[in-house]
Amino acid sequence: SDYHYGNGIASRFPIVEHSNEQRSFATFGEVRSMLNCTLDGDQHPFLRDRRFAVTHLDHRDENARLDQLRRFDPLAKNVDVLM
């Protein structure tokens, strides 16, 4: 495919840690990713000890969305806010 997709997190607070996890999903032959980050908790009380993540869930099929969530498993990675 000539199309490339990605995730991004824009923040006015400094990103102090990040990672990007990719998974292949056979449902539609696509690769999806989940971008994780931790922001500088000294900047705002809400940010302390929180992990943020963003991903694109499949919009066409609820079972595919649920499969994506199971395989990315944000709770096991201590993700507090999934966007």
Short mmCIF file of the N, C-alpha and C atoms (twelve columns), coordinates in Angstrom:
data_MODEL
# 
_entry.id   MODEL 
# 
loop_
_atom_site.group_PDB 
_atom_site.id 
_atom_site.type_symbol 
_atom_site.label_atom_id 
_atom_site.label_alt_id 
_atom_site.label_comp_id 
_atom_site.label_asym_id 
_atom_site.label_seq_id 
_atom_site.Cartn_x 
_atom_site.Cartn_y 
_atom_site.Cartn_z 
_atom_site.pdbx_PDB_model_num 
ATOM 1   N N  . SER A 1  0.829   -1.187  0.000  1 
ATOM 2   C CA . SER A 1  0.000   0.000   0.000  1 
ATOM 3   C C  . SER A 1  0.873   1.249   0.000  1 
ATOM 4   N N  . ASP A 2  0.395   2.295   -0.613 1 
ATOM 5   C CA . ASP A 2  1.123   3.563   -0.651 1 
ATOM 6   C C  . ASP A 2  0.765   4.460   0.516  1 
ATOM 7   N N  . TYR A 3  -0.115  3.989   1.388  1 
ATOM 8   C CA . TYR A 3  -0.557  4.798   2.517  1 
ATOM 9   C C  . TYR A 3  0.232   4.437   3.765  1 
ATOM 10  N N  . HIS A 4  0.576   5.446   4.535  1 
ATOM 11  C CA . HIS A 4  1.270   5.235   5.804  1 
ATOM 12  C C  . HIS A 4  0.504   5.970   6.890  1 
ATOM 13  N N  . TYR A 5  0.293   5.288   7.984  1 
ATOM 14  C CA . TYR A 5  -0.464  5.854   9.086  1 
ATOM 15  C C  . TYR A 5  0.429   5.910   10.312 1 
ATOM 16  N N  . GLY A 6  0.058   6.729   11.252 1 
ATOM 17  C CA . GLY A 6  0.826   6.803   12.481 1 
ATOM 18  C C  . GLY A 6  0.009   7.423   13.592 1 
ATOM 19  N N  . ASN A 7  0.573   7.409   14.760 1 
ATOM 20  C CA . ASN A 7  -0.043  8.001   15.936 1 
ATOM 21  C C  . ASN A 7  0.853   9.120   16.430 1 
ATOM 22  N N  . GLY A 8  0.259   10.039  17.126 1 
ATOM 23  C CA . GLY A 8  1.032   11.123  17.710 1 
ATOM 24  C C  . GLY A 8  0.377   11.613  18.979 1 
ATOM 25  N N  . ILE A 9  1.180   12.119  19.862 1 
ATOM 26  C CA . ILE A 9  0.691   12.742  21.088 1 
ATOM 27  C C  . ILE A 9  1.299   14.132  21.140 1 
ATOM 28  N N  . ALA A 10 0.434   15.131  21.155 1 
ATOM 29  C CA . ALA A 10 0.888   16.516  21.279 1 
ATOM 30  C C  . ALA A 10 0.626   16.961  22.709 1 
ATOM 31  N N  . SER A 11 1.620   17.560  23.326 1 
ATOM 32  C CA . SER A 11 1.481   17.972  24.717 1 
ATOM 33  C C  . SER A 11 2.254   19.250  24.963 1 
ATOM 34  N N  . ARG A 12 1.690   20.102  25.782 1 
ATOM 35  C CA . ARG A 12 2.439   21.299  26.181 1 
ATOM 36  C C  . ARG A 12 3.414   20.969  27.299 1 
ATOM 37  N N  . PHE A 13 3.290   19.758  27.867 1 
ATOM 38  C CA . PHE A 13 4.192   19.307  28.914 1 
ATOM 39  C C  . PHE A 13 5.259   18.394  28.308 1 
ATOM 40  N N  . PRO A 14 6.463   18.424  28.831 1 
ATOM 41  C CA . PRO A 14 7.547   17.592  28.270 1 
ATOM 42  C C  . PRO A 14 7.246   16.091  28.369 1 
ATOM 43  N N  . ILE A 15 7.531   15.377  27.301 1 
ATOM 44  C CA . ILE A 15 7.436   13.919  27.289 1 
ATOM 45  C C  . ILE A 15 8.759   13.385  27.823 1 
ATOM 46  N N  . VAL A 16 8.696   12.597  28.910 1 
ATOM 47  C CA . VAL A 16 9.927   12.119  29.532 1 
ATOM 48  C C  . VAL A 16 10.247  10.669  29.160 1 
ATOM 49  N N  . GLU A 17 9.244   9.950   28.649 1 
ATOM 50  C CA . GLU A 17 9.465   8.566   28.219 1 
ATOM 51  C C  . GLU A 17 8.431   8.228   27.160 1 
ATOM 52  N N  . HIS A 18 8.822   7.418   26.172 1 
ATOM 53  C CA . HIS A 18 7.855   6.996   25.157 1 
ATOM 54  C C  . HIS A 18 8.248   5.643   24.571 1 
ATOM 55  N N  . SER A 19 7.271   4.964   24.017 1 
ATOM 56  C CA . SER A 19 7.512   3.708   23.307 1 
ATOM 57  C C  . SER A 19 6.408   3.529   22.279 1 
ATOM 58  N N  . ASN A 20 6.684   2.737   21.261 1 
ATOM 59  C CA . ASN A 20 5.711   2.471   20.207 1 
ATOM 60  C C  . ASN A 20 5.663   0.967   19.968 1 
ATOM 61  N N  . GLU A 21 4.494   0.402   20.091 1 
ATOM 62  C CA . GLU A 21 4.310   -1.037  19.931 1 
ATOM 63  C C  . GLU A 21 3.489   -1.297  18.674 1 
ATOM 64  N N  . GLN A 22 3.976   -2.173  17.806 1 
ATOM 65  C CA . GLN A 22 3.252   -2.498  16.577 1 
ATOM 66  C C  . GLN A 22 2.767   -3.939  16.622 1 
ATOM 67  N N  . ARG A 23 1.585   -4.136  16.063 1 
ATOM 68  C CA . ARG A 23 0.988   -5.471  15.960 1 
ATOM 69  C C  . ARG A 23 0.368   -5.630  14.575 1 
ATOM 70  N N  . SER A 24 0.457   -6.843  14.043 1 
ATOM 71  C CA . SER A 24 -0.222  -7.166  12.785 1 
ATOM 72  C C  . SER A 24 -1.576  -7.773  13.118 1 
ATOM 73  N N  . PHE A 25 -2.586  -7.323  12.393 1 
ATOM 74  C CA . PHE A 25 -3.938  -7.844  12.585 1 
ATOM 75  C C  . PHE A 25 -4.416  -8.432  11.278 1 
ATOM 76  N N  . ALA A 26 -4.737  -9.712  11.309 1 
ATOM 77  C CA . ALA A 26 -5.108  -10.433 10.089 1 
ATOM 78  C C  . ALA A 26 -6.480  -10.035 9.567  1 
ATOM 79  N N  . THR A 27 -7.315  -9.446  10.402 1 
ATOM 80  C CA . THR A 27 -8.682  -9.139  9.997  1 
ATOM 81  C C  . THR A 27 -8.725  -8.387  8.679  1 
ATOM 82  N N  . PHE A 28 -7.930  -7.338  8.584  1 
ATOM 83  C CA . PHE A 28 -7.895  -6.557  7.353  1 
ATOM 84  C C  . PHE A 28 -6.474  -6.441  6.814  1 
ATOM 85  N N  . GLY A 29 -5.561  -7.271  7.300  1 
ATOM 86  C CA . GLY A 29 -4.189  -7.262  6.826  1 
ATOM 87  C C  . GLY A 29 -3.447  -5.980  7.154  1 
ATOM 88  N N  . GLU A 30 -3.773  -5.395  8.274  1 
ATOM 89  C CA . GLU A 30 -3.164  -4.122  8.634  1 
ATOM 90  C C  . GLU A 30 -2.231  -4.262  9.830  1 
ATOM 91  N N  . VAL A 31 -1.293  -3.329  9.900  1 
ATOM 92  C CA . VAL A 31 -0.438  -3.193  11.070 1 
ATOM 93  C C  . VAL A 31 -0.922  -1.965  11.822 1 
ATOM 94  N N  . ARG A 32 -1.154  -2.134  13.108 1 
ATOM 95  C CA . ARG A 32 -1.583  -1.024  13.959 1 
ATOM 96  C C  . ARG A 32 -0.517  -0.820  15.028 1 
ATOM 97  N N  . SER A 33 -0.485  0.374   15.563 1 
ATOM 98  C CA . SER A 33 0.486   0.645   16.618 1 
ATOM 99  C C  . SER A 33 -0.188  1.348   17.786 1 
ATOM 100 N N  . MET A 34 0.443   1.236   18.954 1 
ATOM 101 C CA . MET A 34 0.003   1.958   20.143 1 
ATOM 102 C C  . MET A 34 1.205   2.722   20.671 1 
ATOM 103 N N  . LEU A 35 1.089   4.032   20.686 1 
ATOM 104 C CA . LEU A 35 2.137   4.919   21.173 1 
ATOM 105 C C  . LEU A 35 1.872   5.216   22.640 1 
ATOM 106 N N  . ASN A 36 2.875   4.983   23.490 1 
ATOM 107 C CA . ASN A 36 2.772   5.219   24.929 1 
ATOM 108 C C  . ASN A 36 3.708   6.337   25.324 1 
ATOM 109 N N  . CYS A 37 3.309   7.104   26.334 1 
ATOM 110 C CA . CYS A 37 4.237   8.107   26.849 1 
ATOM 111 C C  . CYS A 37 3.928   8.447   28.299 1 
ATOM 112 N N  . THR A 38 4.933   8.979   28.951 1 
ATOM 113 C CA . THR A 38 4.813   9.539   30.285 1 
ATOM 114 C C  . THR A 38 5.213   10.998  30.170 1 
ATOM 115 N N  . LEU A 39 4.417   11.868  30.776 1 
ATOM 116 C CA . LEU A 39 4.704   13.303  30.744 1 
ATOM 117 C C  . LEU A 39 5.346   13.719  32.064 1 
ATOM 118 N N  . ASP A 40 5.987   14.862  32.056 1 
ATOM 119 C CA . ASP A 40 6.670   15.378  33.246 1 
ATOM 120 C C  . ASP A 40 5.650   15.670  34.345 1 
ATOM 121 N N  . GLY A 41 5.607   14.813  35.360 1 
ATOM 122 C CA . GLY A 41 4.644   14.934  36.442 1 
ATOM 123 C C  . GLY A 41 4.861   16.126  37.349 1 
ATOM 124 N N  . ASP A 42 6.028   16.746  37.275 1 
ATOM 125 C CA . ASP A 42 6.274   17.938  38.096 1 
ATOM 126 C C  . ASP A 42 5.539   19.147  37.536 1 
ATOM 127 N N  . GLN A 43 5.056   19.042  36.311 1 
ATOM 128 C CA . GLN A 43 4.418   20.169  35.650 1 
ATOM 129 C C  . GLN A 43 2.950   20.349  36.051 1 
ATOM 130 N N  . HIS A 44 2.276   19.259  36.451 1 
ATOM 131 C CA . HIS A 44 0.852   19.337  36.800 1 
ATOM 132 C C  . HIS A 44 0.489   18.108  37.639 1 
ATOM 133 N N  . PRO A 45 -0.318  18.264  38.696 1 
ATOM 134 C CA . PRO A 45 -0.646  17.125  39.562 1 
ATOM 135 C C  . PRO A 45 -1.328  15.955  38.830 1 
ATOM 136 N N  . PHE A 46 -2.151  16.236  37.823 1 
ATOM 137 C CA . PHE A 46 -2.834  15.168  37.096 1 
ATOM 138 C C  . PHE A 46 -1.856  14.240  36.375 1 
ATOM 139 N N  . LEU A 47 -0.700  14.752  36.015 1 
ATOM 140 C CA . LEU A 47 0.259   13.982  35.225 1 
ATOM 141 C C  . LEU A 47 1.093   13.017  36.063 1 
ATOM 142 N N  . ARG A 48 1.119   13.194  37.363 1 
ATOM 143 C CA . ARG A 48 1.967   12.352  38.221 1 
ATOM 144 C C  . ARG A 48 1.543   10.892  38.144 1 
ATOM 145 N N  . ASP A 49 2.508   10.035  37.887 1 
ATOM 146 C CA . ASP A 49 2.284   8.587   37.878 1 
ATOM 147 C C  . ASP A 49 1.194   8.152   36.898 1 
ATOM 148 N N  . ARG A 50 1.104   8.835   35.778 1 
ATOM 149 C CA . ARG A 50 0.126   8.456   34.739 1 
ATOM 150 C C  . ARG A 50 0.855   8.102   33.443 1 
ATOM 151 N N  . ARG A 51 0.312   7.117   32.768 1 
ATOM 152 C CA . ARG A 51 0.833   6.697   31.460 1 
ATOM 153 C C  . ARG A 51 -0.280  6.927   30.451 1 
ATOM 154 N N  . PHE A 52 0.072   7.567   29.340 1 
ATOM 155 C CA . PHE A 52 -0.881  7.888   28.285 1 
ATOM 156 C C  . PHE A 52 -0.564  7.027   27.062 1 
ATOM 157 N N  . ALA A 53 -1.600  6.696   26.296 1 
ATOM 158 C CA . ALA A 53 -1.393  5.933   25.065 1 
ATOM 159 C C  . ALA A 53 -2.430  6.352   24.041 1 
ATOM 160 N N  . VAL A 54 -2.057  6.212   22.779 1 
ATOM 161 C CA . VAL A 54 -2.972  6.504   21.681 1 
ATOM 162 C C  . VAL A 54 -2.829  5.411   20.630 1 
ATOM 163 N N  . THR A 55 -3.961  5.029   20.036 1 
ATOM 164 C CA . THR A 55 -3.968  4.055   18.954 1 
ATOM 165 C C  . THR A 55 -5.167  4.337   18.057 1 
ATOM 166 N N  . HIS A 56 -5.174  3.764   16.888 1 
ATOM 167 C CA . HIS A 56 -6.333  3.814   15.989 1 
ATOM 168 C C  . HIS A 56 -6.973  2.439   16.034 1 
ATOM 169 N N  . LEU A 57 -8.172  2.370   16.606 1 
ATOM 170 C CA . LEU A 57 -8.900  1.108   16.614 1 
ATOM 171 C C  . LEU A 57 -9.681  0.970   15.317 1 
ATOM 172 N N  . ASP A 58 -9.881  -0.262  14.878 1 
ATOM 173 C CA . ASP A 58 -10.611 -0.516  13.643 1 
ATOM 174 C C  . ASP A 58 -12.037 0.011   13.769 1 
ATOM 175 N N  . HIS A 59 -12.457 0.829   12.838 1 
ATOM 176 C CA . HIS A 59 -13.787 1.429   12.898 1 
ATOM 177 C C  . HIS A 59 -14.858 0.591   12.194 1 
ATOM 178 N N  . ARG A 60 -14.445 -0.466  11.501 1 
ATOM 179 C CA . ARG A 60 -15.399 -1.229  10.697 1 
ATOM 180 C C  . ARG A 60 -15.992 -2.432  11.416 1 
ATOM 181 N N  . ASP A 61 -15.318 -2.922  12.442 1 
ATOM 182 C CA . ASP A 61 -15.731 -4.196  13.011 1 
ATOM 183 C C  . ASP A 61 -15.483 -4.187  14.526 1 
ATOM 184 N N  . GLU A 62 -16.545 -4.332  15.304 1 
ATOM 185 C CA . GLU A 62 -16.414 -4.299  16.761 1 
ATOM 186 C C  . GLU A 62 -15.546 -5.432  17.285 1 
ATOM 187 N N  . ASN A 63 -15.671 -6.624  16.716 1 
ATOM 188 C CA . ASN A 63 -14.836 -7.744  17.146 1 
ATOM 189 C C  . ASN A 63 -13.362 -7.468  16.887 1 
ATOM 190 N N  . ALA A 64 -13.060 -6.815  15.778 1 
ATOM 191 C CA . ALA A 64 -11.668 -6.448  15.479 1 
ATOM 192 C C  . ALA A 64 -11.162 -5.431  16.501 1 
ATOM 193 N N  . ARG A 65 -12.009 -4.475  16.880 1 
ATOM 194 C CA . ARG A 65 -11.625 -3.485  17.907 1 
ATOM 195 C C  . ARG A 65 -11.313 -4.172  19.228 1 
ATOM 196 N N  . LEU A 66 -12.188 -5.077  19.618 1 
ATOM 197 C CA . LEU A 66 -11.972 -5.789  20.877 1 
ATOM 198 C C  . LEU A 66 -10.702 -6.635  20.824 1 
ATOM 199 N N  . ASP A 67 -10.437 -7.249  19.663 1 
ATOM 200 C CA . ASP A 67 -9.201  -8.018  19.490 1 
ATOM 201 C C  . ASP A 67 -7.976  -7.108  19.623 1 
ATOM 202 N N  . GLN A 68 -8.052  -5.921  19.028 1 
ATOM 203 C CA . GLN A 68 -6.943  -4.975  19.150 1 
ATOM 204 C C  . GLN A 68 -6.696  -4.624  20.617 1 
ATOM 205 N N  . LEU A 69 -7.748  -4.322  21.340 1 
ATOM 206 C CA . LEU A 69 -7.592  -3.972  22.755 1 
ATOM 207 C C  . LEU A 69 -7.011  -5.130  23.554 1 
ATOM 208 N N  . ARG A 70 -7.479  -6.345  23.289 1 
ATOM 209 C CA . ARG A 70 -6.935  -7.516  23.997 1 
ATOM 210 C C  . ARG A 70 -5.450  -7.693  23.704 1 
ATOM 211 N N  . ARG A 71 -5.061  -7.547  22.454 1 
ATOM 212 C CA . ARG A 71 -3.668  -7.803  22.084 1 
ATOM 213 C C  . ARG A 71 -2.734  -6.676  22.501 1 
ATOM 214 N N  . PHE A 72 -3.205  -5.436  22.484 1 
ATOM 215 C CA . PHE A 72 -2.364  -4.341  22.987 1 
ATOM 216 C C  . PHE A 72 -2.317  -4.366  24.520 1 
ATOM 217 N N  . ASP A 73 -3.391  -4.816  25.154 1 
ATOM 218 C CA . ASP A 73 -3.486  -4.995  26.603 1 
ATOM 219 C C  . ASP A 73 -2.981  -3.778  27.392 1 
ATOM 220 N N  . PRO A 74 -3.647  -2.626  27.230 1 
ATOM 221 C CA . PRO A 74 -3.176  -1.404  27.891 1 
ATOM 222 C C  . PRO A 74 -3.159  -1.500  29.410 1 
ATOM 223 N N  . LEU A 75 -4.052  -2.275  30.022 1 
ATOM 224 C CA . LEU A 75 -4.052  -2.379  31.472 1 
ATOM 225 C C  . LEU A 75 -2.788  -3.061  31.997 1 
ATOM 226 N N  . ALA A 76 -2.316  -4.077  31.291 1 
ATOM 227 C CA . ALA A 76 -1.095  -4.768  31.692 1 
ATOM 228 C C  . ALA A 76 0.132   -3.857  31.557 1 
ATOM 229 N N  . LYS A 77 0.022   -2.830  30.734 1 
ATOM 230 C CA . LYS A 77 1.143   -1.888  30.534 1 
ATOM 231 C C  . LYS A 77 0.965   -0.646  31.398 1 
ATOM 232 N N  . ASN A 78 0.022   -0.701  32.334 1 
ATOM 233 C CA . ASN A 78 -0.236  0.418   33.255 1 
ATOM 234 C C  . ASN A 78 -0.640  1.691   32.544 1 
ATOM 235 N N  . VAL A 79 -1.364  1.554   31.436 1 
ATOM 236 C CA . VAL A 79 -1.857  2.750   30.733 1 
ATOM 237 C C  . VAL A 79 -3.060  3.265   31.512 1 
ATOM 238 N N  . ASP A 80 -3.004  4.547   31.880 1 
ATOM 239 C CA . ASP A 80 -4.086  5.179   32.631 1 
ATOM 240 C C  . ASP A 80 -5.084  5.871   31.718 1 
ATOM 241 N N  . VAL A 81 -4.609  6.454   30.626 1 
ATOM 242 C CA . VAL A 81 -5.462  7.196   29.705 1 
ATOM 243 C C  . VAL A 81 -5.192  6.682   28.302 1 
ATOM 244 N N  . LEU A 82 -6.201  6.042   27.678 1 
ATOM 245 C CA . LEU A 82 -6.094  5.536   26.308 1 
ATOM 246 C C  . LEU A 82 -6.953  6.418   25.410 1 
ATOM 247 N N  . MET A 83 -6.324  6.997   24.390 1 
ATOM 248 C CA . MET A 83 -7.039  7.884   23.474 1 
ATOM 249 C C  . MET A 83 -7.125  7.243   22.108 1 
# 
